[in-house]
Short mmCIF file of C-alpha atoms and ligand atoms in Angstrom, two decimals:
data_model
loop_
_atom_site.label_atom_id
_atom_site.label_comp_id
_atom_site.label_asym_id
_atom_site.label_seq_id
_atom_site.Cartn_x
_atom_site.Cartn_y
_atom_site.Cartn_z
CA MET P 1 0.00 0.00 0.00
CA PRO P 2 1.68 3.25 -1.08
CA ALA P 3 -0.51 5.32 1.24
CA LYS P 4 0.75 3.38 4.22
CA LYS P 5 4.41 4.07 3.58
CA GLU P 6 3.71 7.75 3.35
CA GLU P 7 1.92 7.77 6.68
CA VAL P 8 4.75 6.00 8.45
CA LYS P 9 7.26 8.45 7.00
CA ILE P 10 5.28 11.40 8.30
CA SER P 11 5.11 10.03 11.80
CA VAL P 12 8.81 9.08 11.84
CA GLY P 13 9.62 12.68 10.89
CA TRP P 14 7.35 13.89 13.64
CA TYR P 15 9.12 11.80 16.26
CA PHE P 16 12.49 12.94 14.97
CA ILE P 17 11.47 16.57 15.46
CA TRP P 18 10.20 15.69 18.89
CA ILE P 19 13.48 14.06 19.93
CA ALA P 20 15.49 16.97 18.47
CA LEU P 21 13.43 19.49 20.46
CA ILE P 22 13.91 17.52 23.67
CA GLY P 23 17.65 17.41 23.01
CA MET P 24 17.82 21.14 22.40
CA LEU P 25 15.81 21.90 25.51
CA THR P 26 18.05 19.69 27.64
CA LEU P 27 21.17 21.32 26.25
CA PHE P 28 19.77 24.79 26.86
CA SER P 29 18.74 23.91 30.42
CA VAL P 30 22.13 22.47 31.27
CA LEU P 31 23.82 25.60 29.90
CA MET P 32 21.49 27.79 31.97
CA ILE P 33 22.30 25.88 35.16
CA TRP P 34 25.99 25.94 34.36
CA TYR P 35 26.01 29.72 33.80
CA GLY P 36 23.88 30.23 36.89
CA LEU P 37 26.26 28.29 39.11
CA LYS P 38 29.45 29.66 37.59
CA LYS P 39 31.84 31.00 40.21
CA GLY P 40 31.69 34.69 40.83
CA ASN P 41 28.02 35.42 40.24
CA VAL P 42 26.28 32.94 42.56
CA GLU P 43 24.93 35.78 44.72
CA ASP P 44 23.16 37.40 41.79
CA THR P 45 19.32 37.07 41.54
CA ASN P 46 19.80 36.79 37.82
CA SER P 47 21.82 33.60 38.23
CA LEU P 48 19.19 32.20 40.59
CA PHE P 49 16.63 32.81 37.87
CA LYS P 50 18.87 31.00 35.39
CA VAL P 51 19.15 27.97 37.67
CA ILE P 52 15.38 27.86 38.17
CA ALA P 53 14.79 28.15 34.44
CA GLY P 54 17.31 25.38 33.81
CA VAL P 55 15.71 23.02 36.32
CA MET P 56 12.28 23.73 34.85
CA GLY P 57 13.63 23.09 31.37
CA ILE P 58 15.00 19.70 32.41
CA GLY P 59 11.68 18.91 34.10
CA ILE P 60 9.81 19.67 30.89
CA ALA P 61 12.30 17.61 28.86
CA VAL P 62 11.83 14.60 31.16
CA LYS P 63 8.04 14.90 31.01
CA THR P 64 8.09 15.21 27.22
CA SER P 65 10.37 12.23 26.73
CA MET P 66 8.08 10.17 28.99
CA ASP P 67 5.17 11.17 26.75
CA LEU P 68 7.23 10.20 23.73
CA VAL P 69 8.03 6.76 25.13
CA LYS P 70 4.36 6.29 25.96
CA ALA P 71 3.32 7.30 22.45
CA ILE P 72 5.79 4.92 20.80
CA ARG P 73 4.74 2.11 23.08
CA GLY P 74 1.10 2.88 22.31
CA ILE P 75 1.79 2.41 18.61
CA LYS P 76 3.64 -0.84 19.02
CA GLY P 77 0.89 -2.05 21.32
CA PRO P 78 1.37 -4.48 24.18
CA LYS P 79 2.18 -7.99 23.11
CA TRP P 80 -0.53 -10.40 24.23
CA ARG P 81 0.11 -14.10 24.34
CA TYR P 82 -2.60 -16.56 23.41
CA MET P 83 -2.65 -19.82 25.31
CA THR P 84 -4.42 -23.14 24.92
CA LEU P 85 -5.10 -25.19 28.02
CA VAL P 86 -5.44 -28.91 27.34
CA LYS P 87 -6.84 -31.24 29.94
CA CYS P 88 -6.96 -34.98 30.30
CA VAL P 89 -10.50 -36.31 30.54
CA LYS P 90 -9.56 -38.87 33.20
CA CYS P 91 -6.83 -37.74 35.52
CA ASN P 92 -7.14 -33.94 35.40
CA PHE P 93 -3.65 -33.56 33.95
CA LYS P 94 -3.39 -30.04 32.57
CA SER P 95 -0.94 -28.46 30.21
CA GLU P 96 -0.72 -24.94 28.85
CA ARG P 97 0.71 -24.21 25.43
CA GLU P 98 0.88 -21.55 22.78
CA PHE P 99 -2.38 -21.24 20.81
CA ARG P 100 -2.28 -22.31 17.19
CA GLU P 101 -4.82 -21.37 14.53
CA GLY P 102 -7.53 -23.95 14.04
CA GLU P 103 -7.81 -24.83 17.72
CA TYR P 104 -11.05 -24.33 19.60
CA VAL P 105 -12.50 -25.16 22.99
CA GLY P 106 -13.89 -28.70 23.05
CA LYS P 107 -11.61 -29.95 20.25
CA LYS P 108 -9.95 -33.29 20.81
CA TRP P 109 -6.20 -32.95 21.33
CA ASP P 110 -4.22 -35.02 18.85
CA LYS P 111 -1.98 -36.60 21.49
CA PRO P 112 -3.07 -38.71 24.45
CA CYS P 113 -2.41 -37.78 28.07
CA PRO P 114 1.28 -38.27 28.92
CA ALA P 115 0.32 -39.34 32.45
CA CYS P 116 -2.36 -41.96 31.84
CA GLY P 117 -2.84 -42.31 28.08
CA ALA P 118 -6.48 -41.20 28.07
CA PRO P 119 -7.64 -38.71 25.41
CA MET P 120 -7.25 -34.99 26.06
CA ILE P 121 -9.44 -32.04 25.08
CA ILE P 122 -8.94 -28.31 24.83
CA GLU P 123 -10.39 -27.01 28.07
CA SER P 124 -10.01 -23.32 27.37
CA ILE P 125 -8.26 -20.73 25.23
CA TYR P 126 -7.37 -17.35 26.62
CA ALA P 127 -5.17 -14.30 26.22
CA LYS P 128 -2.41 -13.58 28.70
CA PRO P 129 -1.66 -9.89 29.23
CA PRO P 130 1.86 -8.70 28.50
CA GLU P 131 4.24 -8.80 31.44
CA GLU P 132 3.96 -5.57 33.40
CA ARG P 133 7.23 -3.71 33.03
CA ARG P 134 8.18 -2.11 36.29
CA SER P 135 10.17 0.91 35.25
CA LEU P 136 10.05 4.65 35.70
CA VAL P 137 8.09 5.19 32.54
CA MET O 1 -6.83 38.59 32.75
CA VAL O 2 -3.77 40.28 34.28
CA ASP O 3 -4.31 40.58 38.00
CA PHE O 4 -4.54 44.18 39.21
CA SER O 5 -2.34 43.65 42.25
CA ALA O 6 0.25 42.07 40.02
CA VAL O 7 0.23 45.18 37.88
CA MET O 8 0.68 47.32 40.99
CA SER O 9 3.65 45.33 42.18
CA MET O 10 5.14 45.50 38.70
CA LEU O 11 4.80 49.27 38.76
CA ALA O 12 6.44 49.36 42.16
CA MET O 13 9.32 47.32 40.83
CA LEU O 14 9.50 49.58 37.81
CA GLN O 15 10.03 52.56 40.11
CA GLN O 16 12.78 50.71 41.95
CA ASN O 17 15.00 50.30 38.94
CA THR O 18 13.90 52.79 36.41
CA ASP O 19 16.88 52.09 34.18
CA ASP O 20 15.39 48.72 33.26
CA TRP O 21 11.97 50.05 32.20
CA PHE O 22 12.46 48.76 28.65
CA SER O 23 12.52 45.05 29.60
CA TRP O 24 9.39 45.60 31.69
CA MET O 25 7.61 47.11 28.74
CA VAL O 26 8.57 44.09 26.65
CA PHE O 27 7.40 41.79 29.41
CA MET O 28 4.01 43.46 29.71
CA LEU O 29 3.57 43.58 25.96
CA PHE O 30 4.25 39.86 25.94
CA MET O 31 1.59 39.32 28.62
CA VAL O 32 -0.96 41.26 26.59
CA ILE O 33 -0.19 39.32 23.42
CA LEU O 34 -0.40 36.06 25.33
CA ASN O 35 -3.84 37.08 26.59
CA PHE O 36 -5.10 37.65 23.09
CA TYR O 37 -3.56 34.54 21.63
CA ALA O 38 -4.08 32.05 24.45
CA GLY O 39 -7.11 30.62 22.66
CA LYS O 40 -5.23 30.22 19.41
CA LEU O 41 -2.40 28.50 21.25
CA GLN O 42 -4.86 26.15 22.92
CA ILE O 43 -6.33 25.29 19.52
CA GLN O 44 -2.87 24.45 18.22
CA VAL O 45 -2.19 22.16 21.16
CA TRP O 46 -5.52 20.36 20.70
CA MET O 47 -5.07 20.06 16.96
CA GLY O 48 -1.71 18.48 17.62
CA GLN O 49 -3.30 15.90 19.91
CA ILE O 50 -6.06 15.13 17.42
CA GLY O 51 -3.52 14.90 14.61
CA ARG O 52 -1.47 12.33 16.49
CA ALA O 53 -4.59 10.33 17.37
CA LEU O 54 -5.62 10.46 13.72
CA ASP O 55 -2.23 9.13 12.71
CA GLN O 56 -2.69 6.20 15.05
CA LEU O 57 -6.27 5.58 13.90
CA ASN O 58 -5.05 5.52 10.33
CA ARG O 59 -2.42 2.97 11.25
CA PHE O 60 -5.04 0.78 12.98
CA ARG O 61 -7.28 0.99 9.94
CA LEU O 62 -4.54 0.11 7.47
CA GLU O 63 -3.29 -2.75 9.63
CA ALA O 64 -6.78 -4.21 9.90
CA GLU O 65 -7.28 -3.87 6.16
CA ARG O 66 -3.98 -5.56 5.47
CA GLU O 67 -4.83 -8.38 7.85
CA PHE O 68 -8.18 -8.87 6.18
CA VAL O 69 -6.59 -9.04 2.75
CA GLU O 70 -3.89 -11.43 3.95
CA THR O 71 -6.33 -13.74 5.73
CA ALA O 72 -8.83 -13.74 2.88
CA SER O 73 -6.12 -14.47 0.33
CA LYS O 74 -5.66 -17.92 1.88
CA TYR O 75 -9.00 -18.92 0.38
CA GLY O 76 -8.40 -18.75 -3.32
CA LYS O 77 -8.11 -15.21 -4.63
CA GLU O 78 -5.22 -12.87 -5.33
CA LYS O 79 -4.45 -10.12 -2.87
CA GLU O 80 -4.80 -7.37 -5.45
CA LYS O 81 -8.36 -8.34 -6.30
CA ILE O 82 -9.33 -8.63 -2.64
CA LYS O 83 -7.82 -5.23 -1.91
CA LYS O 84 -9.81 -3.65 -4.73
CA ALA O 85 -13.02 -5.29 -3.58
CA LEU O 86 -12.41 -4.19 0.02
CA GLU O 87 -11.80 -0.61 -1.07
CA ARG O 88 -15.23 -0.57 -2.67
CA PHE O 89 -16.93 -2.30 0.23
CA ILE O 90 -15.33 -0.53 3.20
CA GLY O 91 -17.98 2.20 3.39
CA PHE O 92 -20.72 -0.40 3.84
CA PHE O 93 -23.50 0.86 6.07
CA MET O 94 -26.93 0.00 7.40
CA MET O 95 -29.81 2.47 7.42
CA LEU O 96 -31.97 2.05 10.48
CA PRO O 97 -35.70 1.83 9.73
CA GLU O 98 -37.95 4.80 10.24
CA THR O 99 -39.71 4.87 13.60
CA ILE O 100 -42.12 7.78 13.14
CA ASP O 101 -44.68 5.00 12.80
CA PRO O 102 -43.30 2.60 15.40
CA ALA O 103 -45.66 -0.29 14.64
CA GLY O 104 -43.66 -3.08 13.07
CA ALA O 105 -40.34 -1.27 13.40
CA VAL O 106 -38.70 -4.33 14.99
CA LEU O 107 -39.70 -6.53 12.08
CA LYS O 108 -38.29 -4.00 9.65
CA LEU O 109 -35.11 -3.89 11.69
CA ASP O 110 -34.95 -7.68 11.70
CA HIS O 111 -35.33 -7.66 7.94
CA ILE O 112 -32.56 -5.13 7.46
CA VAL O 113 -30.21 -6.88 9.90
CA ARG O 114 -30.67 -10.12 7.95
CA ASN O 115 -30.08 -8.21 4.75
CA ARG O 116 -26.87 -6.86 6.16
CA GLU O 117 -25.60 -10.24 7.23
CA ASP O 118 -26.43 -11.73 3.85
CA ARG O 119 -24.53 -8.98 2.12
CA LEU O 120 -21.49 -9.42 4.37
CA ASN O 121 -21.55 -13.19 3.79
CA PHE O 122 -21.89 -12.63 0.08
CA PHE O 123 -18.91 -10.33 0.08
CA ILE O 124 -16.78 -12.84 1.99
CA LYS O 125 -17.80 -15.61 -0.42
CA GLU O 126 -16.75 -13.32 -3.24
CA VAL O 127 -13.28 -12.51 -1.91
CA ALA O 128 -12.67 -15.89 -0.26
CA PRO O 129 -14.53 -18.43 -2.38
CA LYS O 130 -12.91 -21.47 -0.78
CA SER O 131 -13.66 -20.52 2.83
CA ASP O 132 -15.69 -22.96 4.93
CA ASP O 133 -18.31 -21.94 7.51
CA VAL O 134 -15.79 -21.32 10.27
CA ALA O 135 -13.41 -19.26 8.14
CA LEU O 136 -16.33 -17.33 6.69
CA ALA O 137 -17.66 -16.37 10.11
CA ASN O 138 -14.22 -15.31 11.34
CA LEU O 139 -13.54 -13.32 8.19
CA ARG O 140 -16.88 -11.61 8.56
CA ASP O 141 -16.03 -10.60 12.13
CA LEU O 142 -12.65 -9.33 10.94
CA LEU O 143 -14.39 -7.37 8.21
CA GLU O 144 -16.77 -5.80 10.72
CA SER O 145 -13.87 -4.62 12.90
CA THR O 146 -12.17 -3.23 9.81
CA ILE O 147 -15.31 -1.35 8.80
CA ALA O 148 -15.67 0.02 12.34
CA LEU O 149 -12.04 1.20 12.42
CA ASP O 150 -12.44 2.83 9.04
CA PHE O 151 -15.57 4.61 10.22
CA ILE O 152 -13.93 5.90 13.42
CA PHE O 153 -11.01 7.19 11.37
CA ARG O 154 -13.39 9.00 9.02
CA VAL O 155 -15.30 10.70 11.83
CA VAL O 156 -12.17 11.93 13.61
CA ARG O 157 -10.70 13.10 10.32
CA HIS O 158 -13.92 14.98 9.59
CA TYR O 159 -13.62 16.99 12.79
CA PHE O 160 -9.88 17.44 12.32
CA VAL O 161 -10.31 18.92 8.86
CA LEU O 162 -13.33 20.96 9.94
CA GLY O 163 -11.33 22.34 12.86
CA LYS O 164 -8.43 23.19 10.61
CA LYS O 165 -10.68 24.95 8.11
CA THR O 166 -12.74 26.94 10.56
CA GLN O 167 -10.30 27.26 13.49
CA ASN O 168 -13.49 27.01 15.50
CA MET O 169 -12.81 26.01 19.07
CA ILE O 170 -16.16 24.24 19.45
CA TYR O 171 -15.49 21.64 16.74
CA ILE O 172 -12.00 21.02 18.01
CA ALA O 173 -12.94 20.92 21.69
CA GLN O 174 -15.73 18.42 21.00
CA ILE O 175 -13.48 15.85 19.43
CA GLN O 176 -10.53 16.55 21.73
CA MET O 177 -12.65 15.84 24.79
CA LEU O 178 -14.03 12.61 23.33
CA LEU O 179 -10.59 11.51 22.18
CA PRO O 180 -9.74 9.17 25.10
CA GLU O 181 -13.03 7.31 24.68
CA ILE O 182 -12.68 7.15 20.89
CA MET O 183 -9.16 5.78 21.17
CA ARG O 184 -10.30 3.19 23.71
CA MET O 185 -12.95 1.98 21.27
CA ALA O 186 -10.52 1.97 18.38
CA ARG O 187 -7.99 -0.04 20.37
CA ALA O 188 -10.77 -2.49 21.25
CA TYR O 189 -11.69 -2.96 17.58
CA ARG O 190 -8.04 -3.36 16.69
CA MET O 191 -7.75 -6.17 19.25
CA ALA O 192 -11.03 -7.64 18.01
CA ALA O 193 -9.59 -7.79 14.50
CA GLU O 194 -6.58 -9.63 15.87
CA ALA O 195 -8.81 -12.16 17.68
CA SER O 196 -11.05 -12.72 14.63
CA LYS O 197 -8.07 -13.20 12.37
CA ARG O 198 -6.81 -16.08 14.48
CA GLY O 199 -10.21 -17.50 15.40
CA LEU O 200 -9.68 -16.91 19.12
CA PRO O 201 -12.59 -16.90 21.56
CA MET O 202 -13.50 -13.34 22.55
CA GLY O 203 -14.69 -12.02 25.88
CA ASP O 204 -18.23 -11.97 24.57
CA GLY O 205 -17.93 -15.74 24.09
CA ILE O 206 -18.36 -16.48 27.78
CA GLY O 207 -22.08 -17.31 27.22
CA PRO O 208 -21.36 -20.05 24.64
CA LEU O 209 -18.44 -21.25 26.78
CA VAL O 210 -20.75 -21.78 29.76
CA ALA O 211 -23.20 -23.54 27.45
CA LEU O 212 -20.39 -25.82 26.28
CA ARG O 213 -19.47 -26.60 29.89
CA LEU O 214 -23.09 -27.63 30.49
CA ILE O 215 -23.41 -29.60 27.25
CA GLY O 216 -20.22 -31.60 27.85
CA ASN O 217 -20.06 -34.37 25.28
CA SER O 218 -23.79 -34.76 24.66
CA GLU O 219 -24.97 -34.95 21.05
CA VAL O 220 -25.91 -31.56 19.63
CA ILE O 221 -28.76 -30.74 17.28
CA ASP O 222 -28.73 -27.95 14.72
CA PHE O 223 -31.76 -25.72 15.22
CA GLY O 224 -31.06 -23.48 12.23
CA GLU O 225 -30.42 -19.73 12.51
CA ASN O 226 -26.84 -20.69 13.45
CA VAL O 227 -28.00 -22.02 16.80
CA VAL O 228 -27.12 -25.47 18.11
CA GLY O 229 -28.15 -27.18 21.31
CA ALA O 230 -28.26 -30.36 23.32
CA GLU O 231 -30.87 -31.82 25.61
CA LEU O 232 -29.59 -32.91 28.98
CA ASP O 233 -31.09 -34.59 31.98
CA ILE O 234 -30.30 -32.76 35.19
CA GLU O 235 -31.86 -34.70 38.08
CA GLY O 236 -35.07 -35.38 36.23
CA ARG O 237 -35.39 -32.00 34.52
CA ARG O 238 -35.16 -31.88 30.76
CA VAL O 239 -32.74 -29.08 30.03
CA LEU O 240 -32.19 -27.80 26.52
CA VAL O 241 -28.92 -25.85 26.31
CA LEU O 242 -28.54 -23.55 23.30
CA LYS O 243 -25.51 -21.74 21.95
CA ALA O 244 -24.39 -20.11 18.73
CA LYS O 245 -22.88 -22.51 16.24
CA GLY O 246 -19.12 -22.75 16.73
CA PRO O 247 -16.26 -22.67 16.37
CA GLY O 248 -16.65 -19.87 13.82
CA GLY O 249 -17.48 -16.39 15.04
CA GLU O 250 -21.26 -16.65 14.91
CA ILE O 251 -23.78 -15.03 17.22
CA GLY O 252 -26.72 -16.78 15.65
CA ARG O 253 -30.32 -15.78 16.20
CA PRO O 254 -31.10 -17.27 19.59
CA GLY O 255 -34.33 -15.27 19.79
CA GLU O 256 -35.70 -16.77 16.61
CA ALA O 257 -34.60 -20.29 17.58
CA LEU O 258 -36.09 -19.93 21.06
CA LYS O 259 -39.36 -18.69 19.63
CA ARG O 260 -39.63 -21.68 17.29
CA ILE O 261 -38.79 -24.17 20.02
CA ILE O 262 -41.30 -22.71 22.47
CA GLU O 263 -44.00 -22.47 19.81
CA SER O 264 -43.37 -26.09 18.82
CA ARG O 265 -43.89 -27.09 22.46
CA ALA O 266 -47.00 -24.90 22.63
CA GLY O 267 -45.44 -22.88 25.41
CA ASN O 268 -44.78 -25.85 27.62
CA VAL O 269 -41.52 -24.52 29.05
CA SER O 270 -41.18 -23.80 32.73
CA ARG O 271 -38.15 -21.49 32.69
CA ILE O 272 -35.72 -19.75 30.39
CA MET O 273 -32.22 -19.01 31.68
CA MET O 274 -29.89 -16.76 29.77
CA ILE O 275 -26.16 -16.26 30.19
CA ASP O 276 -24.39 -13.30 28.65
CA ALA O 277 -21.47 -10.95 29.05
CA ALA O 278 -22.62 -7.54 30.21
CA MET O 279 -21.05 -4.12 30.39
CA LYS O 280 -19.35 -3.53 33.71
CA LEU O 281 -19.18 -0.24 35.52
CA GLU O 282 -15.72 1.19 36.09
CA GLY O 283 -14.48 -0.10 39.42
CA GLU O 284 -16.31 -3.40 39.13
CA LYS O 285 -14.14 -6.45 38.82
CA THR O 286 -13.89 -8.14 35.41
CA GLY O 287 -15.52 -11.54 35.57
CA GLU O 288 -17.88 -10.62 38.38
CA ILE O 289 -21.03 -12.74 38.14
CA ALA O 290 -24.46 -11.24 38.79
CA GLU O 291 -27.92 -12.75 38.66
CA GLY O 292 -31.15 -11.07 37.74
CA VAL O 293 -34.27 -11.39 35.65
CA GLY O 294 -35.09 -10.51 32.05
CA ALA O 295 -33.71 -11.35 28.65
CA ALA O 296 -29.93 -11.11 28.94
CA ILE O 297 -28.96 -10.44 25.36
CA GLY O 298 -27.27 -7.46 23.76
CA GLY O 299 -27.11 -6.42 20.16
CA ILE O 300 -29.49 -4.25 18.23
CA GLY O 301 -32.59 -5.46 20.11
CA VAL O 302 -34.42 -7.69 17.66
CA GLU O 303 -33.55 -10.97 19.36
CA LYS O 304 -34.27 -9.52 22.78
CA TRP O 305 -37.68 -8.39 21.61
CA LYS O 306 -38.51 -11.84 20.22
CA ILE O 307 -37.56 -13.56 23.46
CA GLU O 308 -39.57 -11.12 25.55
CA GLU O 309 -42.55 -11.53 23.24
CA VAL O 310 -42.64 -15.29 23.41
CA ALA O 311 -41.86 -15.42 27.13
CA THR O 312 -44.65 -12.96 27.85
CA LYS O 313 -47.09 -14.78 25.59
CA TYR O 314 -46.70 -18.01 27.55
CA GLY O 315 -45.83 -16.47 30.92
CA ILE O 316 -42.42 -18.13 31.13
CA PRO O 317 -40.09 -16.69 33.78
CA LEU O 318 -36.75 -15.36 32.49
CA ASP O 319 -33.60 -15.71 34.59
CA ALA O 320 -30.42 -13.87 33.68
CA PHE O 321 -26.80 -14.58 34.55
CA ILE O 322 -24.32 -11.95 33.52
CA ILE O 323 -20.54 -11.83 33.54
CA LYS O 324 -19.16 -8.30 33.82
CA GLU O 325 -16.68 -7.08 31.22
CA ASP O 326 -15.86 -3.76 29.64
CA PHE O 327 -16.27 -3.09 25.94
CA ALA O 328 -12.66 -3.81 25.03
CA GLU O 329 -12.65 -7.05 27.00
CA ALA O 330 -15.86 -8.16 25.30
CA VAL O 331 -14.59 -7.80 21.74
CA ALA O 332 -10.91 -8.71 22.26
CA ALA O 333 -9.57 -12.20 22.87
CA MET O 334 -10.99 -13.73 26.03
CA THR O 335 -8.73 -13.23 29.02
CA LYS O 336 -7.96 -15.86 31.62
CA GLU O 337 -9.99 -14.15 34.33
CA ILE O 338 -13.09 -14.25 32.14
CA ALA O 339 -12.53 -17.83 30.93
CA SER O 340 -12.07 -19.05 34.47
CA THR O 341 -15.57 -17.93 35.48
CA ALA O 342 -17.21 -20.43 33.10
CA ASN O 343 -17.25 -23.35 35.55
CA GLU O 344 -18.60 -21.20 38.36
CA VAL O 345 -21.42 -19.84 36.16
CA ALA O 346 -22.27 -23.35 34.93
CA ASN O 347 -22.53 -24.50 38.56
CA ARG O 348 -24.77 -21.58 39.42
CA VAL O 349 -27.04 -22.37 36.49
CA ARG O 350 -27.27 -26.00 37.62
CA GLU O 351 -28.10 -24.90 41.16
CA ALA O 352 -30.73 -22.49 39.87
CA ILE O 353 -32.32 -25.25 37.79
CA LEU O 354 -32.45 -27.56 40.79
CA SER O 355 -33.88 -24.97 43.16
CA ARG O 356 -36.31 -23.19 40.83
CA THR O 357 -37.79 -26.09 38.87
CA SER O 358 -39.12 -29.51 39.77
CA GLU O 359 -38.72 -32.95 38.24
CA GLY O 360 -40.21 -33.39 34.79
CA ASP O 361 -39.95 -29.69 33.96
CA PHE O 362 -38.60 -28.48 30.65
CA VAL O 363 -35.98 -25.74 30.96
CA ILE O 364 -34.16 -23.82 28.23
CA VAL O 365 -30.70 -22.41 28.91
CA VAL O 366 -29.22 -20.00 26.36
CA GLY O 367 -25.53 -19.11 26.29
CA VAL O 368 -25.62 -15.81 24.44
CA GLY O 369 -22.61 -14.42 22.63
CA ASN O 370 -20.05 -14.90 19.91
CA SER O 371 -19.02 -18.51 19.48
CA ALA O 372 -15.61 -17.89 17.90
CA GLY O 373 -13.09 -20.49 19.01
CA ILE O 374 -15.68 -22.40 21.00
CA GLY O 375 -16.82 -25.80 19.79
CA ASN O 376 -20.33 -27.17 20.08
CA ARG O 377 -19.48 -30.09 22.34
CA LEU O 378 -16.52 -31.88 23.89
CA GLU O 379 -15.33 -34.13 21.10
CA VAL O 380 -14.38 -37.02 23.33
CA PRO O 381 -16.78 -39.83 24.02
CA GLY O 382 -17.45 -41.30 27.41
CA ILE O 383 -16.93 -38.51 29.95
CA ALA O 384 -19.44 -37.22 32.38
CA SER O 385 -20.33 -33.58 31.87
ZN1 ZN Y 401 -4.50 -38.39 32.13
#
């Protein structure tokens, strides 16, 4: 689809601009703090203002990059895993495996129970949510 | 909007260092400009948000379209032809019947809904001529998600372009404020497309899943209207359990089937029990089970109306069992917490049958919902259900 390629290009450009802006802001903020804390003019109110502006700038940069990460993750989408639970009809042996197309609940499993040799059926099919990532963002 | 006291303090500061009056003038000029252009700035921020959402909606739409084409191409037609056909079909719509004269509106609606389904089936047969019943039903569900995603994209784009043209805050604010809800729906349809593509059970399939748990490995009968069922004996009660025909993504017409069955028994049915997924309120736990009365069936209302009609005609009590889910959970692949409620609900239905009916009674249990990925019976002989 030619239209699709175009769309992706536009959004890649957009994210590039975004990252560039964050970089510029961070650089500017660091410079501000550095000038503000430079020896000789620490007493000055003007330098205090510079430090405050720099800290605020870094704060905004952090917030924006968090938004960016969120946006990118939103596009990729969380990866769900689809599982098939097979159960032995006699001994309650259960086994969970990756879902494959063509399987449905109630279908006879093609292999017998490894524990007792009785037939097995698909007991249920469900989606497992992606592992929660415990990080700052 | 500049605070008066702030102005006073500024003036006081101005007097303190008069040599810097120029920067203060610039500062105040800036404040004034900001006051005039705050609205414009706000519009730009909102338009940016809508634009990004639109970008994502477009991606969803194109992905779903591509998945449809890829899946359909397994059944005997080239991708190019399918893509062309889909492009022409994607704007497919259904006009609701006029209700100025409400008499007979449900029958008209029923007629149009059947029309719609026939057309969708016809389209799938056209682009995937070698598909069997199961593949056809799943492709149809995938097509419906694709159509929904396309429609959402069109609506948001409409407001985006309108906002850009008019720079009118009302248009832009309307869509910006609805954006979180719109994106939630779009994400749900995107996940629904994924589930339909693979033939996975969806959250809405909990009704048929409970029915399957009750049916066990009993022989099933086809009642037409894409409804199957099995007659069980539960401690002397004759229990007919109905579900949509699986394992393709069918909902069937349980209302129509129920009506025919009850009419054929001349109303000799002592209870109807219905199991369905129902919309949860935020804060409620997913998979919470609730019991009540009435016809537990969603959709456009035709099937519900039929069930209520026939139940009222013969005075048959209606019991409802619902499993709480939100919209996204209902259309996306069934999660473990929903699937794991099936046994509990089946037990509750059994208990209800035992306590509310007596021996020799005829009871109908309907597992309402989409039967994708859920078979009609356990395909293994010789196990107790
Ligand atoms: Zn076993």
